[in-house]
CSV table of C-alpha atoms in Angstrom, one decimal:
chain,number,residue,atom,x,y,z
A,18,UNK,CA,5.3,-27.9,-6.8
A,19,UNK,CA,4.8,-24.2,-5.5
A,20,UNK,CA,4.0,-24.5,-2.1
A,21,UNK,CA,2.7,-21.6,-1.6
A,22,UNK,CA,-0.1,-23.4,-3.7
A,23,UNK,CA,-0.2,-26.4,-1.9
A,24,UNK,CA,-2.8,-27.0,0.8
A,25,UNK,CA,-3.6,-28.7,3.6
A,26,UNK,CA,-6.8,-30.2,5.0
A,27,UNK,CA,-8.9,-29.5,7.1
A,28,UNK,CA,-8.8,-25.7,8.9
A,29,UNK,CA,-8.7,-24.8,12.6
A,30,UNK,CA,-12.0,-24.5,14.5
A,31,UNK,CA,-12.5,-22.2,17.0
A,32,UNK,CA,-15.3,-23.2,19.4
A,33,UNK,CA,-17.9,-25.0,17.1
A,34,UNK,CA,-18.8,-21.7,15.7
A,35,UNK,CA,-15.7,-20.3,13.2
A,36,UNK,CA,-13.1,-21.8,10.7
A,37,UNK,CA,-10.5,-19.9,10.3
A,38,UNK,CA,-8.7,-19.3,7.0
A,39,UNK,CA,-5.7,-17.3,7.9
A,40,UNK,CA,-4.1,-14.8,10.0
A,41,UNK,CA,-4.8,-10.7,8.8
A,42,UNK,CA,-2.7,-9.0,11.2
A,43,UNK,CA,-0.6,-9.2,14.5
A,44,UNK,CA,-0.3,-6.7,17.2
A,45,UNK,CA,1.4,-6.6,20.7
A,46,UNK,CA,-1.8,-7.7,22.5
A,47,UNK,CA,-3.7,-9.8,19.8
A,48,UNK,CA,-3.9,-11.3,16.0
A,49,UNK,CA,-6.6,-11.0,13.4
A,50,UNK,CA,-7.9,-14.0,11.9
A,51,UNK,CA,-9.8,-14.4,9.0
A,52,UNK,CA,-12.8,-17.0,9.7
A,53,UNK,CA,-16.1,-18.1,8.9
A,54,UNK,CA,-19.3,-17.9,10.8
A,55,UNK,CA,-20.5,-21.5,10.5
A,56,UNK,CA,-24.1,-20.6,12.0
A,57,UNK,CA,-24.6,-17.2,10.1
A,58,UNK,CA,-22.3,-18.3,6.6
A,59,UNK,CA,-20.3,-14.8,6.7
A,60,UNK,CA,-17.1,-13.9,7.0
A,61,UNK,CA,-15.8,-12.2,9.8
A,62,UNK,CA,-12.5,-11.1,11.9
A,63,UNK,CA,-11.6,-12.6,14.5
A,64,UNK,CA,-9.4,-10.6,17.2
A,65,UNK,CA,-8.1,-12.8,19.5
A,66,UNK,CA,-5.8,-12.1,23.0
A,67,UNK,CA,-2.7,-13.4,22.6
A,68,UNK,CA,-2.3,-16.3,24.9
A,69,UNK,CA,0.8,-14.5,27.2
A,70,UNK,CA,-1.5,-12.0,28.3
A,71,UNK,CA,-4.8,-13.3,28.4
A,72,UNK,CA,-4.7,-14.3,31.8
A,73,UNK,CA,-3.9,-10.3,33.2
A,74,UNK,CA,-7.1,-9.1,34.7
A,75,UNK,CA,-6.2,-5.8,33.5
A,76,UNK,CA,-5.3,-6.6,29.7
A,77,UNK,CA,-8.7,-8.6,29.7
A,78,UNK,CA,-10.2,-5.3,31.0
A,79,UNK,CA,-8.7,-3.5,28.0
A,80,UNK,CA,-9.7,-5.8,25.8
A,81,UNK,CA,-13.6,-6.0,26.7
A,82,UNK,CA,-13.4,-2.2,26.8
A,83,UNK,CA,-12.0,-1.9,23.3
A,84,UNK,CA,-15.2,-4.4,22.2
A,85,UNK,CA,-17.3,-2.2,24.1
A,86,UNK,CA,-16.1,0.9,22.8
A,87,UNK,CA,-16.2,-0.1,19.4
A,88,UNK,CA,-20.0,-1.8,19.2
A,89,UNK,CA,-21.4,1.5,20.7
A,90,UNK,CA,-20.4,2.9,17.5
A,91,UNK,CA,-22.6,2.6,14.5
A,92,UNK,CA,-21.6,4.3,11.9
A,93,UNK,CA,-20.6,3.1,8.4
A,94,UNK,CA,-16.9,4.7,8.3
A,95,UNK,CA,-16.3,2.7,11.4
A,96,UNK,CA,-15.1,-1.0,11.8
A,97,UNK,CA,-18.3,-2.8,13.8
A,98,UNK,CA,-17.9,-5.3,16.1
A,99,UNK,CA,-20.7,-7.5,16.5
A,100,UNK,CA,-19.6,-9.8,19.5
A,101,UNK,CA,-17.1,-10.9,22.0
A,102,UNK,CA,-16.0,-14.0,23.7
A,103,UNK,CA,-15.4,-13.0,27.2
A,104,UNK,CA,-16.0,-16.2,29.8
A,105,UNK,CA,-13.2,-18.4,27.4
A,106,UNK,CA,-9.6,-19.2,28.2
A,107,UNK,CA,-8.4,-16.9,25.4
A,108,UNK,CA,-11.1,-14.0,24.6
A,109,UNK,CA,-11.9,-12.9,21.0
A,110,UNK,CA,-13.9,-9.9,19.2
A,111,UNK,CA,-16.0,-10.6,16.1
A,112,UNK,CA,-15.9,-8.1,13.6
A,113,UNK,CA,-16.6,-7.3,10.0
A,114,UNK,CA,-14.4,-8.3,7.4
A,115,UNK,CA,-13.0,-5.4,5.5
A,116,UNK,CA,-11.8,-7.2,2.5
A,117,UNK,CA,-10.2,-3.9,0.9
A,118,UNK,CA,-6.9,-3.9,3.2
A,119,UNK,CA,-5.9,-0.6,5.2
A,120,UNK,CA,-5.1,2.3,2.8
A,121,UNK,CA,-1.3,2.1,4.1
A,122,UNK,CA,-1.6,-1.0,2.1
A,123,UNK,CA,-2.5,1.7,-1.2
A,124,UNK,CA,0.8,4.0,-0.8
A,125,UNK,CA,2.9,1.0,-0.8
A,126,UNK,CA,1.9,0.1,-3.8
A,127,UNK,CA,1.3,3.3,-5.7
A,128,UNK,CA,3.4,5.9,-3.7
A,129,UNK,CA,2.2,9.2,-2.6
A,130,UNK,CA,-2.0,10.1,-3.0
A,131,UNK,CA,-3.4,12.5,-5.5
A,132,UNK,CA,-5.0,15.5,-3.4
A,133,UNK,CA,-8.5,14.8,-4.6
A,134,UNK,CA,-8.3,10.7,-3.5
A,135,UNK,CA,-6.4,11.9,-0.4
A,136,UNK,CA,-8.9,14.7,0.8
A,137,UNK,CA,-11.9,11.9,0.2
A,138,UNK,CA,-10.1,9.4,3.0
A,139,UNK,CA,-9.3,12.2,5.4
A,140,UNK,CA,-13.1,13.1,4.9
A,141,UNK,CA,-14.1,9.8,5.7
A,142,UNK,CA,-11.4,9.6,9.0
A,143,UNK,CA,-13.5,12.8,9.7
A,144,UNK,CA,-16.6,11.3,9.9
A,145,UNK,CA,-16.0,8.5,12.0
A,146,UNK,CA,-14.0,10.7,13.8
A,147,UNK,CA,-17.5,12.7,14.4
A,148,UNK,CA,-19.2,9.6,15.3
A,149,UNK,CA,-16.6,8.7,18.0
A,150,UNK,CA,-16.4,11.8,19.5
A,151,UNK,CA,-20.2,12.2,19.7
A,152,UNK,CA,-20.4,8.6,22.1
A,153,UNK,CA,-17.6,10.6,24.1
A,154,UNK,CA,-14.5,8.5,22.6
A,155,UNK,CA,-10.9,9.5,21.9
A,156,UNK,CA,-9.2,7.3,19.3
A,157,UNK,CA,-5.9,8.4,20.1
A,158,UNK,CA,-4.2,6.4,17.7
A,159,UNK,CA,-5.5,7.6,14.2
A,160,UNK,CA,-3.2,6.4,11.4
A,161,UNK,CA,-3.2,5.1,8.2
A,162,UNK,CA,-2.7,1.6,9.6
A,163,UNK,CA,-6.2,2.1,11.0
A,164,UNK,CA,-7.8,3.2,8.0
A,165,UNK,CA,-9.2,-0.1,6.3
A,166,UNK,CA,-11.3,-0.1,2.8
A,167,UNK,CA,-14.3,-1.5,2.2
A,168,UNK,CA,-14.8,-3.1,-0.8
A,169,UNK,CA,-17.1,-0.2,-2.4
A,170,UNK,CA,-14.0,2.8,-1.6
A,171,UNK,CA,-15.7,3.7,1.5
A,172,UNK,CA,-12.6,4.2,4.5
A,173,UNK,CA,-13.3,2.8,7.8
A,174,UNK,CA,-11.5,3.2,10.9
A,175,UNK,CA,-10.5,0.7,13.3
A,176,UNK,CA,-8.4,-0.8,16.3
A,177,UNK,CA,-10.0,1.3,19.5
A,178,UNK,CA,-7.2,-0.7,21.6
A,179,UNK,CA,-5.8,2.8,23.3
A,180,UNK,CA,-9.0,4.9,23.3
A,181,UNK,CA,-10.3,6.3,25.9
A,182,UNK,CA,-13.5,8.3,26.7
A,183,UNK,CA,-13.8,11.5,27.8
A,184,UNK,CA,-13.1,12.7,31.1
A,185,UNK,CA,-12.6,8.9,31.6
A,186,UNK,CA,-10.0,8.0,35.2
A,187,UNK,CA,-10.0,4.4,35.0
A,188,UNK,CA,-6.7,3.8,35.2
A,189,UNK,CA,-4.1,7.0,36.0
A,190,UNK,CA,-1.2,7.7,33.0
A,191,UNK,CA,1.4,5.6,35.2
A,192,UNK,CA,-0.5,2.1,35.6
A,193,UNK,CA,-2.3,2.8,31.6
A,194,UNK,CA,1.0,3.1,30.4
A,195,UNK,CA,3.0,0.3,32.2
A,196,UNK,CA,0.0,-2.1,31.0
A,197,UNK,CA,0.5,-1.5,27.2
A,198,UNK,CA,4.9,-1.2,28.2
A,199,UNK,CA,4.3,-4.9,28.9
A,200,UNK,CA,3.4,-6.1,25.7
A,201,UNK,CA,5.3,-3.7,23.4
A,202,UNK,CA,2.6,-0.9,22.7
A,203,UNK,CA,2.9,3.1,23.1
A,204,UNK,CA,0.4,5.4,23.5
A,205,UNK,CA,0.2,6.0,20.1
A,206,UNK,CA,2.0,6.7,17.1
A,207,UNK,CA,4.9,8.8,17.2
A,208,UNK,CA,4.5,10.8,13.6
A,209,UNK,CA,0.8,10.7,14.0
A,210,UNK,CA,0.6,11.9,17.8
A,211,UNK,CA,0.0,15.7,19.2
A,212,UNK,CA,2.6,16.9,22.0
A,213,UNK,CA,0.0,17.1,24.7
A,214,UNK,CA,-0.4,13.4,24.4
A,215,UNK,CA,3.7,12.6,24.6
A,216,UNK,CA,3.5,14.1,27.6
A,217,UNK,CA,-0.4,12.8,29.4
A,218,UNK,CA,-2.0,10.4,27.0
A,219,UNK,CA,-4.3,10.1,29.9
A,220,UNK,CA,-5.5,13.9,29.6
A,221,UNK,CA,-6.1,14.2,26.0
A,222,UNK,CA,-9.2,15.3,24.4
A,223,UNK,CA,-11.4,15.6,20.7
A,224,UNK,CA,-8.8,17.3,19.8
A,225,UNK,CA,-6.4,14.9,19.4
A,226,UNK,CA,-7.5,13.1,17.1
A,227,UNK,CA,-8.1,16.0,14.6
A,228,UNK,CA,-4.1,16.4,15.0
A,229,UNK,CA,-3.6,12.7,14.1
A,230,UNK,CA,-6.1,13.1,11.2
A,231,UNK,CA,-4.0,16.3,9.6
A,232,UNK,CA,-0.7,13.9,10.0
A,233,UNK,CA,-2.5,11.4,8.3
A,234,UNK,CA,-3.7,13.3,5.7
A,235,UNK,CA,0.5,14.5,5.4
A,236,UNK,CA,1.2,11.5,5.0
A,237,UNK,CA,-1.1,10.0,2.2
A,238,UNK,CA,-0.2,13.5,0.2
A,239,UNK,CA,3.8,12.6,0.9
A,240,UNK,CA,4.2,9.2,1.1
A,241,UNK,CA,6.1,9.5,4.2
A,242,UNK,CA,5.7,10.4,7.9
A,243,UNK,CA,5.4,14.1,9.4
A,244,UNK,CA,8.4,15.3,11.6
A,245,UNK,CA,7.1,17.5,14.0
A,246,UNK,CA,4.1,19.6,12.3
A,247,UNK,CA,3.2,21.4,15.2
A,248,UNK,CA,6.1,23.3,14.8
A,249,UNK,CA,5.6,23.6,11.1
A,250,UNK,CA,5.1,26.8,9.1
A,251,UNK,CA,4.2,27.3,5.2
A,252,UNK,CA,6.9,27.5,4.3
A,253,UNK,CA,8.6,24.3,5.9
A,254,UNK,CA,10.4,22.0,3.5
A,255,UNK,CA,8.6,19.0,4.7
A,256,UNK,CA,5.2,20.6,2.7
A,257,UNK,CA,7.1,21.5,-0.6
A,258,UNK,CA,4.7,19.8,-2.8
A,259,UNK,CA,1.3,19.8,-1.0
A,260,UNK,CA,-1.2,22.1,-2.6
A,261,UNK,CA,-1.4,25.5,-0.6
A,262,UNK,CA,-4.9,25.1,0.8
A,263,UNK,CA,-3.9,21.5,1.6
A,264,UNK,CA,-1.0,23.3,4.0
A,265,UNK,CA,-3.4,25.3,5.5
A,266,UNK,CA,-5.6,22.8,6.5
A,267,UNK,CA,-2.5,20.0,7.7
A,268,UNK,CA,-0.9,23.2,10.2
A,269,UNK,CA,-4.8,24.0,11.4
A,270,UNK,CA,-5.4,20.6,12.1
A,271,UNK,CA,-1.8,20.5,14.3
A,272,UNK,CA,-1.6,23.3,15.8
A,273,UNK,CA,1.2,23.0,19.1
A,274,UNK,CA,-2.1,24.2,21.2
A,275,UNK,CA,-5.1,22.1,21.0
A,276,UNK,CA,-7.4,25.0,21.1
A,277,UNK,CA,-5.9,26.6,18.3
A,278,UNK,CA,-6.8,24.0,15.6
A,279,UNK,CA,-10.3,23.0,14.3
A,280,UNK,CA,-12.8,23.0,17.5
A,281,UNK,CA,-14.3,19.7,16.2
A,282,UNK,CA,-15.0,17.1,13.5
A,283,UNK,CA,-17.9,19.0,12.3
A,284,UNK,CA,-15.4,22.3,11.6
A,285,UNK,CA,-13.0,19.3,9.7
A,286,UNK,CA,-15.7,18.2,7.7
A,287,UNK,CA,-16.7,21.8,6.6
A,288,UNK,CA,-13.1,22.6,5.7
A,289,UNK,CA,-12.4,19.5,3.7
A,290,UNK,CA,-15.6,19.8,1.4
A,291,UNK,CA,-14.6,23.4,0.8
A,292,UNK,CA,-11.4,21.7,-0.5
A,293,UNK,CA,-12.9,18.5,-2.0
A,294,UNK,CA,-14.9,21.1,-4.0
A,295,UNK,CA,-11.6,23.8,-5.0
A,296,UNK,CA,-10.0,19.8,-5.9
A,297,UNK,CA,-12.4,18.7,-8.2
A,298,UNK,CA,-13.2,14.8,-8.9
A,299,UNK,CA,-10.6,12.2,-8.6
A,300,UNK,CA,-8.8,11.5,-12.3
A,301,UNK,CA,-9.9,8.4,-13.9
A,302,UNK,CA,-6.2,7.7,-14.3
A,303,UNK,CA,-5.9,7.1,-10.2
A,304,UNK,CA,-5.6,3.5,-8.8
A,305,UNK,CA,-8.9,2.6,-7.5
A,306,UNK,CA,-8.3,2.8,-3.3
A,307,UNK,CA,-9.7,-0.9,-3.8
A,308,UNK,CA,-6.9,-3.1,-4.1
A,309,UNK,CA,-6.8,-6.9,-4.2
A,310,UNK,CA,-10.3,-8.3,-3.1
A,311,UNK,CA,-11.0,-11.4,-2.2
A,312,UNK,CA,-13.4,-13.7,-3.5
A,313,UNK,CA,-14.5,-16.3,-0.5
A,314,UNK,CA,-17.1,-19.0,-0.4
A,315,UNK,CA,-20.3,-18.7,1.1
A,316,UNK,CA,-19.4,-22.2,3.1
A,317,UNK,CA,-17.2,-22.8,5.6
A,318,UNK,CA,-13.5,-23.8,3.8
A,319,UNK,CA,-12.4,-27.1,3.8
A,320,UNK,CA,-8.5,-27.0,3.5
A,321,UNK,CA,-5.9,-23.9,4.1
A,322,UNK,CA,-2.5,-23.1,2.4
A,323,UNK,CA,0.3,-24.1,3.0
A,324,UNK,CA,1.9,-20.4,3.7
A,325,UNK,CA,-1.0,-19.8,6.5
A,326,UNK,CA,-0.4,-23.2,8.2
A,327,UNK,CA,2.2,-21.9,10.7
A,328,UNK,CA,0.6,-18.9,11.8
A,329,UNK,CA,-2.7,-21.5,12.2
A,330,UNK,CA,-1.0,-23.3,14.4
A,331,UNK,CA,0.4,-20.9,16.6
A,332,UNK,CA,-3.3,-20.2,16.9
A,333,UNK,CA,-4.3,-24.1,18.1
A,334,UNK,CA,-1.3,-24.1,20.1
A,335,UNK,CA,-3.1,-21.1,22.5
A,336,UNK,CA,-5.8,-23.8,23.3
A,337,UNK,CA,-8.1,-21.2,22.0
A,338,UNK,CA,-8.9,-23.3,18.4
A,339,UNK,CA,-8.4,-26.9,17.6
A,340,UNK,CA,-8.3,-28.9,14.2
A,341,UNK,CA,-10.7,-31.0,12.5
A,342,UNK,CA,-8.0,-33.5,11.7
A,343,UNK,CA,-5.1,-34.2,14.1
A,344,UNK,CA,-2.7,-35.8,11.4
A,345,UNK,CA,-2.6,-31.7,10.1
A,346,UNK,CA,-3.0,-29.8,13.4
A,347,UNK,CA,-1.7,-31.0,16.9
A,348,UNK,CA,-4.8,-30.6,18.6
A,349,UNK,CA,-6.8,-32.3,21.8
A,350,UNK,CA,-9.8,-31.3,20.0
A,351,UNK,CA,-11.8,-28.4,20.7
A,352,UNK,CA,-12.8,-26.3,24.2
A,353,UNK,CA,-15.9,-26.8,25.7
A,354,UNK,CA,-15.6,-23.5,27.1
A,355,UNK,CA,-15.9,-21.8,23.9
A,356,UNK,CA,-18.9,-20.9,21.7
């Protein structure tokens, strides 16, 4: 028998509110979950604390900020979050399910974007890139990785978890940066981040981002992550390949001096319709951005797989979910603290 294939019954409950199918995603201060609302009969994503850290008042703080951050944002080419747990053991953020996968996920499979599909992401990240920056917030961690596809092509981007807003002084650079050291997470993205924010993350503006958006859009066109492009000229070997006025937009967008690239999201917009338009259409001959979709239920599931069980029970085992059947999960039975 494959096992893979083979399934167990029942799922893992969190609260009385969501079954949860199977882990999406880890990260140093949470996992993903896919579950269903039991009350509302959708899907949703279910970002829950890791266990280890959800007793520090100040990754709790992060955490409700990042929730906070992201539901003040509505706009279609961003991920929405539509609640949070916050008086529970272990907190959690509902979001929507992006069934589509991140577009990292896309060059995996197929290698290195055409220019037409590539400039139509970026033009999305650009958008919600003008949304953020309009409610006064800086991403600081645009990437591929955080570019997930809906299931009609439309790119949205995700995981606030190091954003900050403007002129924000919360926390100063030294204690902002030990809290993420202690569960394994930079300031953002090596290949993807300017050199203002290497050196004060804290400090950084708008501007920022529009540099992590040109190394994105470097590294759909390449297949490959950008070594150093503030630095870069035309002529640099690392852009042999990328149409010219592609070039010209990557080194605008990451300029060493944050007042020498574009002044906003608006200008990046502008620039990459002028080039969607030089482009033309994307061939019929590209992979659709869409990938593998999923085709759920409308009710809640009833049994898991096999290959998620594991991952489920390091769930339970937080105390944050519990099992419908304790012959399949180790379980007490579920909080009364939760929702």
């Amino acid at each position: 028998t494959d096992t893979s294939v083979n399934r167990h019954r029942p799922t893992p409950l969190l609260g009385e509110r969501y079954v949860v199918l199977r882990r999406l995603g880890k990260g140093g201060a949470a996992n993903v979950y896919l579950a269903h609302d039991i009350q509302l009969t959708r899907w949703r994503a279910l970002k829950v604390m890791h266990a280890s850290i959800a007793q520090d008042p100040s990754m709790r703080t992060r955490f409700f900020r990042e929730a906070t951050l992201m539901a003040s944002i509505d706009h279609p080419n961003v991920v929405r979050v539509l609640d949070v747990a916050r008086d529970v053991p272990v907190p959690f953020m509902v979001m929507e399910y992006i069934q589509g996968g991140c577009v990292l996920d896309w060059l995996r499979v197929n290698g290195a974007m055409p220019a037409p599909l590539a400039v139509g992401v970026a033009t999305d990240i650009a958008r919600a890139l003008k949304a953020t920056h309009a409610r006064s917030v800086v991403h600081r961690d645009v990437k591929p990785h955080n570019v997930l596809v809906h299931h009609d092509g439309t790119c949205k981007l995700t995981d606030f978890g190091i954003a900050k807003l403007r002129g924000e002084s919360w926390a100063s650079e030294g204690a902002e940066a030990d809290a993420l050291t202690r569960v394994g997470t930079a300031m953002g993205t090596a290949s993807f981040m300017p050199p203002e924010q290497q050196h004060n993350a804290a400090a950084v503006d708008e501007r920022a981002d529009i540099y992590s958006l040109g190394s994105t859009l470097f590294t759909l066109l390449k297949c490959k992550a950008a070594q150093d492009l503030y630095v870069a000229d035309p002529g640099d070997a690392q852009l042999a390949g990328i149409p010219e006025p592609l070039v010209e937009f990557v080194l605008n967008c990451c300029r060493y001096r944050p007042e020498d690239r574009f002044a906003n999201a608006d200008a990046v917009i502008v620039a990459l319709e002028e080039l969607a338009a030089q482009l033309g259409p994307v061939s019929e001959s590209t992979a659709s951005l869409v990938g593998h979709i999923d085709v759920l239920p409308d009710e809640a599931p009833t049994e898991v797989r096999r290959a998620h069980v594991a991952e489920l029970l390091d769930l339970v085992a937080t105390g944050a979910a519990s099992a419908y059947n304790p012959d399949t999960f180790s379980s007490e039975g579920p909080s009364s603290q939760l929702p």
